[in-house]
C-alpha cells in the first residue's frame, strides 16, 4: 500500500505530461504485445516451418485451456485474490463428464451437469473467501487438493477413453479449408465478452476498484463480496469448460488431467501485465502473455530445443516481467522527481514552491 | 507437548492453580488441536489394525516417512511467518538431490563433503529467491513461481533422460538413510534435531522474533529500524538450505533420483504449515505446528488404506483438512479478537 501511494504522484504526472500515443505505447500491455510481435517475426524467419499455418493450428489448440482459464483468473487477480484450484477443477470436470458419459447420460446433458458442478466448486471457493473472510491463497490451496482428490478418488488411475469420434473431430475441426481451428470462434467470443465486461461495464470498474482498495470500493457502492463470489463461480465454470475441452481433445477423462496447469495460468496472466497486488491489468496483455508462452513453446520445440529450456525461459520471463515493472517504477519516480525539480512551468504542485526556495 | 504438562512445576506459591493455568494455556495453543487430531488418527487406525503402530515397519514408517516433509515444512513456516511464501522448494529439492547424485557418480568426494555442498547449494538457490524478493518489491509468490520453473528446468535439462540408481550412491549413505538409532530412524533424528533448533531460533533469538515482527507489520518493522531485507534473505536461505538437506535425505532414503523428485511437494509443505496453524498472512504460527501438520498429512496418507479407504482419496482428505484448519483458525482468531475488545470495554 505504501508502495502504491509513493508511486502515484510521479505516475500521474508522467502520464499527463506525455501525448496520448506515448501513453498508449508505454504501457505494460504494449510492451508485452511488442515482445510477442518480435518473437513471432524472429521465429518465422529463423525457424523452419514456424510460419506454416499448421503450426498456428496446433498453437491455438494447445493454448486454448490456458487461455480459457486465464480470462477469469485475470479478473480474480485484479480484485487482489487468486484461484489456485483451477487445474483441479479441470480434472473434476473431466472425471464427472467421463463418469456421466459412461453411465449413459447423453453428451450434452453430461456436459451441462459437469459444468454446473464446476460452477458450484468455484462458488465454494467464493463463499469461503467472501463469507468467511479467508485468504484466497490458503483456501484455494486447500480446494486444489480437495477437488483433485475427489477427481482422482472417483476414477482412481483408470481413464475413460470411450468417446464418440464425432465430438473429438468437432473439437479439432478447422474452419473450411483454412488452418484455423473451429474452436477459435467460441474462444474469441469469450475473450470479447470478458474484455467488454472488464473494461466497459460498471461491474468491470468494480473489479478494479475492489483490487485498488476494498474499503473505498465498498464506500462507492461496489458490492465487493458479491463481485468476488461471481468471479470465483465464473472461474469454476470456465475451468470446467477447459476440462471438457481437454477430455474431448485427448479423448480421455482422467483425474490427473491438467496437473500443474494452475501455475502456468498464473505465470501467463502475470506475464501479461496483471499486477499480483490487484487493481491493474487488461485482457489484451493477458492474451499476449498466454500466446507468448505458447509461441515460445512451439517455436523452441520446432527448433529442436527441449521442453526443459522452455520451462527455464518461462520462469525467467515471468520474473523479468514482474521485476521490469518495479524497475520501471523506480526510473519513473526518478525521472518524475528530476522533472519536477527542473521545470519552471510545471502545473502547481504542493512540493514545488519549497523546492524552488531551496534551490 | 506432553512433556511440558508432565514436567514438575517449580516450587510455586499455588501449585494447583498454576497447573490449572498451564492446562488452559496448553488447551489454547493452536498446536494442541493438531496434535490431538494426530493422536486420534493414530489411535483409530491402530485400533483397526494394530500393525499400523506396533509392527516394526509401522513404527519405523510413522517417524521415517514425514522426516523429509518436516524439513521442508520448517523452512516454509519460517518464510511464511515473514509474510512470504517459497513455492520453489520442490524444485530445489530435486535439483540438489540430482547434484548430490552427480557428485557421487562423477567424483570421489566423501559423503560428508557432498552433503555440505548440497546444503550450501540449496542455501544459494534460496538466497537467489531472497534477493529477488527483498529487492524487487514483488510478492514472493510470483518470484518463487518463476524459480520453481527455472530450477526444475535446469535439473531436467541437466539430467536429460538418465536417472541415478541406488548402485551409484555410496552404500554408507543408503545404510544411514534406512538405519535407525534407539528404535528411531536416523532421518527422524535429524528432523527432530532440526525442529528443536528451529523452535529455539524462532522463540528465543533475535532473528526469530524479528521474523515475526516483519511478518506481522512490515512497514512498522522497517520504521522501527529492523533490517527487513537481511531477515527476508535469511529466511529464504534457510528454507533453501533445508530443501537442500531434504534432497540429501531423499537420496539416502530412496537411492534413486528421477526427474520427478520433489515435484508438487512445495504445496504439501505449504499445506502442512497452513494445517499446523501458520497464518498465510505472516506474523503468527510456529515451526512446531508446521512439523505436526507434516506428520498429520503424511500419516493420513498411510492410514487411509488401513481404514479401508482407497488411497486415491487421500488428497481429498488432505484438502478438506486444510480448509477445516483455516476455517477453525479464523474462528479462534475472531473469538480472541472479540474477547480482547470486550476486555477493553470493561476496563
mmCIF file with all atom_site columns, N, CA and C in Angstrom, chain B residues 64-114:
data_model
loop_
_atom_site.group_PDB
_atom_site.id
_atom_site.type_symbol
_atom_site.label_atom_id
_atom_site.label_alt_id
_atom_site.label_comp_id
_atom_site.label_asym_id
_atom_site.label_entity_id
_atom_site.label_seq_id
_atom_site.pdbx_PDB_ins_code
_atom_site.Cartn_x
_atom_site.Cartn_y
_atom_site.Cartn_z
_atom_site.occupancy
_atom_site.B_iso_or_equiv
_atom_site.pdbx_formal_charge
_atom_site.auth_seq_id
_atom_site.auth_comp_id
_atom_site.auth_asym_id
_atom_site.auth_atom_id
_atom_site.pdbx_PDB_model_num
ATOM 1   N N  . UNK B 1 64  ? 9.656  -42.172 10.006  1.00 0.00 ? 64  UNK B N  1
ATOM 2   C CA . UNK B 1 64  ? 10.555 -42.004 8.870   1.00 0.00 ? 64  UNK B CA 1
ATOM 3   C C  . UNK B 1 64  ? 9.894  -41.234 7.730   1.00 0.00 ? 64  UNK B C  1
ATOM 4   N N  . UNK B 1 65  ? 8.645  -41.618 7.401   1.00 0.00 ? 65  UNK B N  1
ATOM 5   C CA . UNK B 1 65  ? 8.000  -41.024 6.220   1.00 0.00 ? 65  UNK B CA 1
ATOM 6   C C  . UNK B 1 65  ? 7.878  -39.500 6.308   1.00 0.00 ? 65  UNK B C  1
ATOM 7   N N  . UNK B 1 66  ? 7.491  -38.949 7.471   1.00 0.00 ? 66  UNK B N  1
ATOM 8   C CA . UNK B 1 66  ? 7.330  -37.482 7.494   1.00 0.00 ? 66  UNK B CA 1
ATOM 9   C C  . UNK B 1 66  ? 8.655  -36.715 7.511   1.00 0.00 ? 66  UNK B C  1
ATOM 10  N N  . UNK B 1 67  ? 9.794  -37.396 7.739   1.00 0.00 ? 67  UNK B N  1
ATOM 11  C CA . UNK B 1 67  ? 11.043 -36.664 8.016   1.00 0.00 ? 67  UNK B CA 1
ATOM 12  C C  . UNK B 1 67  ? 11.368 -35.634 6.933   1.00 0.00 ? 67  UNK B C  1
ATOM 13  N N  . UNK B 1 68  ? 11.225 -36.019 5.667   1.00 0.00 ? 68  UNK B N  1
ATOM 14  C CA . UNK B 1 68  ? 11.589 -35.113 4.580   1.00 0.00 ? 68  UNK B CA 1
ATOM 15  C C  . UNK B 1 68  ? 10.644 -33.916 4.532   1.00 0.00 ? 68  UNK B C  1
ATOM 16  N N  . UNK B 1 69  ? 9.334  -34.206 4.676   1.00 0.00 ? 69  UNK B N  1
ATOM 17  C CA . UNK B 1 69  ? 8.362  -33.117 4.627   1.00 0.00 ? 69  UNK B CA 1
ATOM 18  C C  . UNK B 1 69  ? 8.531  -32.173 5.825   1.00 0.00 ? 69  UNK B C  1
ATOM 19  N N  . UNK B 1 70  ? 8.883  -32.754 6.991   1.00 0.00 ? 70  UNK B N  1
ATOM 20  C CA . UNK B 1 70  ? 9.100  -31.912 8.180   1.00 0.00 ? 70  UNK B CA 1
ATOM 21  C C  . UNK B 1 70  ? 10.189 -30.887 7.901   1.00 0.00 ? 70  UNK B C  1
ATOM 22  N N  . UNK B 1 71  ? 11.278 -31.363 7.284   1.00 0.00 ? 71  UNK B N  1
ATOM 23  C CA . UNK B 1 71  ? 12.375 -30.481 6.891   1.00 0.00 ? 71  UNK B CA 1
ATOM 24  C C  . UNK B 1 71  ? 11.859 -29.282 6.089   1.00 0.00 ? 71  UNK B C  1
ATOM 25  N N  . UNK B 1 72  ? 11.084 -29.591 5.060   1.00 0.00 ? 72  UNK B N  1
ATOM 26  C CA . UNK B 1 72  ? 10.580 -28.529 4.186   1.00 0.00 ? 72  UNK B CA 1
ATOM 27  C C  . UNK B 1 72  ? 9.577  -27.648 4.918   1.00 0.00 ? 72  UNK B C  1
ATOM 28  N N  . UNK B 1 73  ? 8.734  -28.269 5.749   1.00 0.00 ? 73  UNK B N  1
ATOM 29  C CA . UNK B 1 73  ? 7.687  -27.518 6.436   1.00 0.00 ? 73  UNK B CA 1
ATOM 30  C C  . UNK B 1 73  ? 8.296  -26.510 7.412   1.00 0.00 ? 73  UNK B C  1
ATOM 31  N N  . UNK B 1 74  ? 9.422  -26.892 8.055   1.00 0.00 ? 74  UNK B N  1
ATOM 32  C CA . UNK B 1 74  ? 10.082 -25.958 8.979   1.00 0.00 ? 74  UNK B CA 1
ATOM 33  C C  . UNK B 1 74  ? 10.531 -24.711 8.210   1.00 0.00 ? 74  UNK B C  1
ATOM 34  N N  . UNK B 1 75  ? 11.190 -24.937 7.081   1.00 0.00 ? 75  UNK B N  1
ATOM 35  C CA . UNK B 1 75  ? 11.659 -23.807 6.274   1.00 0.00 ? 75  UNK B CA 1
ATOM 36  C C  . UNK B 1 75  ? 10.493 -22.978 5.765   1.00 0.00 ? 75  UNK B C  1
ATOM 37  N N  . UNK B 1 76  ? 9.455  -23.668 5.315   1.00 0.00 ? 76  UNK B N  1
ATOM 38  C CA . UNK B 1 76  ? 8.285  -22.976 4.780   1.00 0.00 ? 76  UNK B CA 1
ATOM 39  C C  . UNK B 1 76  ? 7.630  -22.112 5.869   1.00 0.00 ? 76  UNK B C  1
ATOM 40  N N  . UNK B 1 77  ? 7.547  -22.669 7.087   1.00 0.00 ? 77  UNK B N  1
ATOM 41  C CA . UNK B 1 77  ? 6.933  -21.913 8.180   1.00 0.00 ? 77  UNK B CA 1
ATOM 42  C C  . UNK B 1 77  ? 7.708  -20.622 8.432   1.00 0.00 ? 77  UNK B C  1
ATOM 43  N N  . UNK B 1 78  ? 9.039  -20.725 8.423   1.00 0.00 ? 78  UNK B N  1
ATOM 44  C CA . UNK B 1 78  ? 9.851  -19.520 8.657   1.00 0.00 ? 78  UNK B CA 1
ATOM 45  C C  . UNK B 1 78  ? 9.575  -18.468 7.585   1.00 0.00 ? 78  UNK B C  1
ATOM 46  N N  . UNK B 1 79  ? 9.513  -18.925 6.329   1.00 0.00 ? 79  UNK B N  1
ATOM 47  C CA . UNK B 1 79  ? 9.281  -17.982 5.235   1.00 0.00 ? 79  UNK B CA 1
ATOM 48  C C  . UNK B 1 79  ? 7.881  -17.384 5.336   1.00 0.00 ? 79  UNK B C  1
ATOM 49  N N  . UNK B 1 80  ? 6.885  -18.224 5.639   1.00 0.00 ? 80  UNK B N  1
ATOM 50  C CA . UNK B 1 80  ? 5.510  -17.714 5.697   1.00 0.00 ? 80  UNK B CA 1
ATOM 51  C C  . UNK B 1 80  ? 5.353  -16.732 6.862   1.00 0.00 ? 80  UNK B C  1
ATOM 52  N N  . UNK B 1 81  ? 6.063  -17.000 7.973   1.00 0.00 ? 81  UNK B N  1
ATOM 53  C CA . UNK B 1 81  ? 5.988  -16.083 9.114   1.00 0.00 ? 81  UNK B CA 1
ATOM 54  C C  . UNK B 1 81  ? 6.437  -14.674 8.705   1.00 0.00 ? 81  UNK B C  1
ATOM 55  N N  . UNK B 1 82  ? 7.393  -14.580 7.789   1.00 0.00 ? 82  UNK B N  1
ATOM 56  C CA . UNK B 1 82  ? 7.828  -13.252 7.336   1.00 0.00 ? 82  UNK B CA 1
ATOM 57  C C  . UNK B 1 82  ? 6.907  -12.675 6.251   1.00 0.00 ? 82  UNK B C  1
ATOM 58  N N  . UNK B 1 83  ? 5.741  -13.264 6.085   1.00 0.00 ? 83  UNK B N  1
ATOM 59  C CA . UNK B 1 83  ? 4.746  -12.836 5.112   1.00 0.00 ? 83  UNK B CA 1
ATOM 60  C C  . UNK B 1 83  ? 5.201  -13.058 3.665   1.00 0.00 ? 83  UNK B C  1
ATOM 61  N N  . UNK B 1 84  ? 5.924  -14.146 3.465   1.00 0.00 ? 84  UNK B N  1
ATOM 62  C CA . UNK B 1 84  ? 6.303  -14.535 2.113   1.00 0.00 ? 84  UNK B CA 1
ATOM 63  C C  . UNK B 1 84  ? 5.879  -15.983 1.925   1.00 0.00 ? 84  UNK B C  1
ATOM 64  N N  . UNK B 1 85  ? 6.242  -16.569 0.800   1.00 0.00 ? 85  UNK B N  1
ATOM 65  C CA . UNK B 1 85  ? 5.991  -17.986 0.596   1.00 0.00 ? 85  UNK B CA 1
ATOM 66  C C  . UNK B 1 85  ? 7.074  -18.484 -0.341  1.00 0.00 ? 85  UNK B C  1
ATOM 67  N N  . UNK B 1 86  ? 7.462  -19.757 -0.197  1.00 0.00 ? 86  UNK B N  1
ATOM 68  C CA . UNK B 1 86  ? 8.508  -20.300 -1.060  1.00 0.00 ? 86  UNK B CA 1
ATOM 69  C C  . UNK B 1 86  ? 7.963  -21.500 -1.835  1.00 0.00 ? 86  UNK B C  1
ATOM 70  N N  . UNK B 1 87  ? 7.558  -21.238 -3.089  1.00 0.00 ? 87  UNK B N  1
ATOM 71  C CA . UNK B 1 87  ? 7.000  -22.319 -3.905  1.00 0.00 ? 87  UNK B CA 1
ATOM 72  C C  . UNK B 1 87  ? 8.091  -23.130 -4.593  1.00 0.00 ? 87  UNK B C  1
ATOM 73  N N  . UNK B 1 88  ? 9.345  -22.677 -4.479  1.00 0.00 ? 88  UNK B N  1
ATOM 74  C CA . UNK B 1 88  ? 10.386 -23.336 -5.264  1.00 0.00 ? 88  UNK B CA 1
ATOM 75  C C  . UNK B 1 88  ? 11.038 -24.515 -4.534  1.00 0.00 ? 88  UNK B C  1
ATOM 76  N N  . UNK B 1 89  ? 10.611 -24.819 -3.304  1.00 0.00 ? 89  UNK B N  1
ATOM 77  C CA . UNK B 1 89  ? 11.336 -25.834 -2.522  1.00 0.00 ? 89  UNK B CA 1
ATOM 78  C C  . UNK B 1 89  ? 11.343 -27.215 -3.178  1.00 0.00 ? 89  UNK B C  1
ATOM 79  N N  . UNK B 1 90  ? 10.248 -27.572 -3.868  1.00 0.00 ? 90  UNK B N  1
ATOM 80  C CA . UNK B 1 90  ? 10.210 -28.877 -4.531  1.00 0.00 ? 90  UNK B CA 1
ATOM 81  C C  . UNK B 1 90  ? 11.272 -28.971 -5.605  1.00 0.00 ? 90  UNK B C  1
ATOM 82  N N  . UNK B 1 91  ? 11.418 -27.883 -6.382  1.00 0.00 ? 91  UNK B N  1
ATOM 83  C CA . UNK B 1 91  ? 12.428 -27.863 -7.434  1.00 0.00 ? 91  UNK B CA 1
ATOM 84  C C  . UNK B 1 91  ? 13.832 -27.823 -6.841  1.00 0.00 ? 91  UNK B C  1
ATOM 85  N N  . UNK B 1 92  ? 13.984 -27.067 -5.738  1.00 0.00 ? 92  UNK B N  1
ATOM 86  C CA . UNK B 1 92  ? 15.277 -27.012 -5.069  1.00 0.00 ? 92  UNK B CA 1
ATOM 87  C C  . UNK B 1 92  ? 15.677 -28.401 -4.583  1.00 0.00 ? 92  UNK B C  1
ATOM 88  N N  . UNK B 1 93  ? 14.702 -29.100 -3.994  1.00 0.00 ? 93  UNK B N  1
ATOM 89  C CA . UNK B 1 93  ? 14.956 -30.464 -3.520  1.00 0.00 ? 93  UNK B CA 1
ATOM 90  C C  . UNK B 1 93  ? 15.419 -31.335 -4.689  1.00 0.00 ? 93  UNK B C  1
ATOM 91  N N  . UNK B 1 94  ? 14.705 -31.257 -5.804  1.00 0.00 ? 94  UNK B N  1
ATOM 92  C CA . UNK B 1 94  ? 15.047 -32.079 -6.959  1.00 0.00 ? 94  UNK B CA 1
ATOM 93  C C  . UNK B 1 94  ? 16.440 -31.758 -7.487  1.00 0.00 ? 94  UNK B C  1
ATOM 94  N N  . UNK B 1 95  ? 16.716 -30.458 -7.584  1.00 0.00 ? 95  UNK B N  1
ATOM 95  C CA . UNK B 1 95  ? 18.000 -30.035 -8.146  1.00 0.00 ? 95  UNK B CA 1
ATOM 96  C C  . UNK B 1 95  ? 19.163 -30.450 -7.244  1.00 0.00 ? 95  UNK B C  1
ATOM 97  N N  . UNK B 1 96  ? 19.018 -30.255 -5.933  1.00 0.00 ? 96  UNK B N  1
ATOM 98  C CA . UNK B 1 96  ? 20.119 -30.617 -5.037  1.00 0.00 ? 96  UNK B CA 1
ATOM 99  C C  . UNK B 1 96  ? 20.284 -32.137 -4.955  1.00 0.00 ? 96  UNK B C  1
ATOM 100 N N  . UNK B 1 97  ? 19.159 -32.862 -5.010  1.00 0.00 ? 97  UNK B N  1
ATOM 101 C CA . UNK B 1 97  ? 19.262 -34.323 -4.989  1.00 0.00 ? 97  UNK B CA 1
ATOM 102 C C  . UNK B 1 97  ? 20.042 -34.795 -6.215  1.00 0.00 ? 97  UNK B C  1
ATOM 103 N N  . UNK B 1 98  ? 19.731 -34.190 -7.369  1.00 0.00 ? 98  UNK B N  1
ATOM 104 C CA . UNK B 1 98  ? 20.442 -34.609 -8.579  1.00 0.00 ? 98  UNK B CA 1
ATOM 105 C C  . UNK B 1 98  ? 21.904 -34.195 -8.520  1.00 0.00 ? 98  UNK B C  1
ATOM 106 N N  . UNK B 1 99  ? 22.157 -32.975 -7.988  1.00 0.00 ? 99  UNK B N  1
ATOM 107 C CA . UNK B 1 99  ? 23.536 -32.511 -7.824  1.00 0.00 ? 99  UNK B CA 1
ATOM 108 C C  . UNK B 1 99  ? 24.321 -33.507 -6.969  1.00 0.00 ? 99  UNK B C  1
ATOM 109 N N  . UNK B 1 100 ? 23.722 -33.928 -5.853  1.00 0.00 ? 100 UNK B N  1
ATOM 110 C CA . UNK B 1 100 ? 24.396 -34.875 -4.966  1.00 0.00 ? 100 UNK B CA 1
ATOM 111 C C  . UNK B 1 100 ? 24.669 -36.178 -5.706  1.00 0.00 ? 100 UNK B C  1
ATOM 112 N N  . UNK B 1 101 ? 23.666 -36.661 -6.431  1.00 0.00 ? 101 UNK B N  1
ATOM 113 C CA . UNK B 1 101 ? 23.823 -37.899 -7.190  1.00 0.00 ? 101 UNK B CA 1
ATOM 114 C C  . UNK B 1 101 ? 24.963 -37.797 -8.188  1.00 0.00 ? 101 UNK B C  1
ATOM 115 N N  . UNK B 1 102 ? 24.988 -36.662 -8.883  1.00 0.00 ? 102 UNK B N  1
ATOM 116 C CA . UNK B 1 102 ? 26.042 -36.446 -9.888  1.00 0.00 ? 102 UNK B CA 1
ATOM 117 C C  . UNK B 1 102 ? 27.420 -36.449 -9.231  1.00 0.00 ? 102 UNK B C  1
ATOM 118 N N  . UNK B 1 103 ? 27.507 -35.779 -8.061  1.00 0.00 ? 103 UNK B N  1
ATOM 119 C CA . UNK B 1 103 ? 28.797 -35.707 -7.370  1.00 0.00 ? 103 UNK B CA 1
ATOM 120 C C  . UNK B 1 103 ? 29.258 -37.102 -6.969  1.00 0.00 ? 103 UNK B C  1
ATOM 121 N N  . UNK B 1 104 ? 28.320 -37.923 -6.507  1.00 0.00 ? 104 UNK B N  1
ATOM 122 C CA . UNK B 1 104 ? 28.675 -39.294 -6.136  1.00 0.00 ? 104 UNK B CA 1
ATOM 123 C C  . UNK B 1 104 ? 29.147 -40.061 -7.359  1.00 0.00 ? 104 UNK B C  1
ATOM 124 N N  . UNK B 1 105 ? 28.463 -39.821 -8.476  1.00 0.00 ? 105 UNK B N  1
ATOM 125 C CA . UNK B 1 105 ? 28.733 -40.563 -9.698  1.00 0.00 ? 105 UNK B CA 1
ATOM 126 C C  . UNK B 1 105 ? 30.054 -40.143 -10.319 1.00 0.00 ? 105 UNK B C  1
ATOM 127 N N  . UNK B 1 106 ? 30.304 -38.829 -10.354 1.00 0.00 ? 106 UNK B N  1
ATOM 128 C CA . UNK B 1 106 ? 31.429 -38.316 -11.136 1.00 0.00 ? 106 UNK B CA 1
ATOM 129 C C  . UNK B 1 106 ? 32.683 -38.056 -10.320 1.00 0.00 ? 106 UNK B C  1
ATOM 130 N N  . UNK B 1 107 ? 32.540 -37.873 -9.017  1.00 0.00 ? 107 UNK B N  1
ATOM 131 C CA . UNK B 1 107 ? 33.713 -37.553 -8.214  1.00 0.00 ? 107 UNK B CA 1
ATOM 132 C C  . UNK B 1 107 ? 33.807 -38.542 -7.060  1.00 0.00 ? 107 UNK B C  1
ATOM 133 N N  . UNK B 1 108 ? 34.935 -38.577 -6.447  1.00 0.00 ? 108 UNK B N  1
ATOM 134 C CA . UNK B 1 108 ? 35.096 -39.484 -5.316  1.00 0.00 ? 108 UNK B CA 1
ATOM 135 C C  . UNK B 1 108 ? 35.000 -38.741 -3.993  1.00 0.00 ? 108 UNK B C  1
ATOM 136 N N  . UNK B 1 109 ? 34.282 -37.637 -3.981  1.00 0.00 ? 109 UNK B N  1
ATOM 137 C CA . UNK B 1 109 ? 34.212 -36.833 -2.762  1.00 0.00 ? 109 UNK B CA 1
ATOM 138 C C  . UNK B 1 109 ? 33.573 -37.623 -1.626  1.00 0.00 ? 109 UNK B C  1
ATOM 139 N N  . UNK B 1 110 ? 34.085 -37.436 -0.419  1.00 0.00 ? 110 UNK B N  1
ATOM 140 C CA . UNK B 1 110 ? 33.475 -38.117 0.727   1.00 0.00 ? 110 UNK B CA 1
ATOM 141 C C  . UNK B 1 110 ? 32.025 -37.663 0.930   1.00 0.00 ? 110 UNK B C  1
ATOM 142 N N  . UNK B 1 111 ? 31.224 -38.556 1.515   1.00 0.00 ? 111 UNK B N  1
ATOM 143 C CA . UNK B 1 111 ? 29.795 -38.282 1.670   1.00 0.00 ? 111 UNK B CA 1
ATOM 144 C C  . UNK B 1 111 ? 29.544 -36.950 2.366   1.00 0.00 ? 111 UNK B C  1
ATOM 145 N N  . UNK B 1 112 ? 30.300 -36.718 3.438   1.00 0.00 ? 112 UNK B N  1
ATOM 146 C CA . UNK B 1 112 ? 30.015 -35.525 4.244   1.00 0.00 ? 112 UNK B CA 1
ATOM 147 C C  . UNK B 1 112 ? 30.240 -34.249 3.434   1.00 0.00 ? 112 UNK B C  1
ATOM 148 N N  . UNK B 1 113 ? 31.251 -34.284 2.560   1.00 0.00 ? 113 UNK B N  1
ATOM 149 C CA . UNK B 1 113 ? 31.514 -33.101 1.717   1.00 0.00 ? 113 UNK B CA 1
ATOM 150 C C  . UNK B 1 113 ? 30.344 -32.883 0.753   1.00 0.00 ? 113 UNK B C  1
ATOM 151 N N  . UNK B 1 114 ? 29.867 -33.996 0.171   1.00 0.00 ? 114 UNK B N  1
ATOM 152 C CA . UNK B 1 114 ? 28.746 -33.888 -0.756  1.00 0.00 ? 114 UNK B CA 1
ATOM 153 C C  . UNK B 1 114 ? 27.512 -33.331 -0.034  1.00 0.00 ? 114 UNK B C  1
#
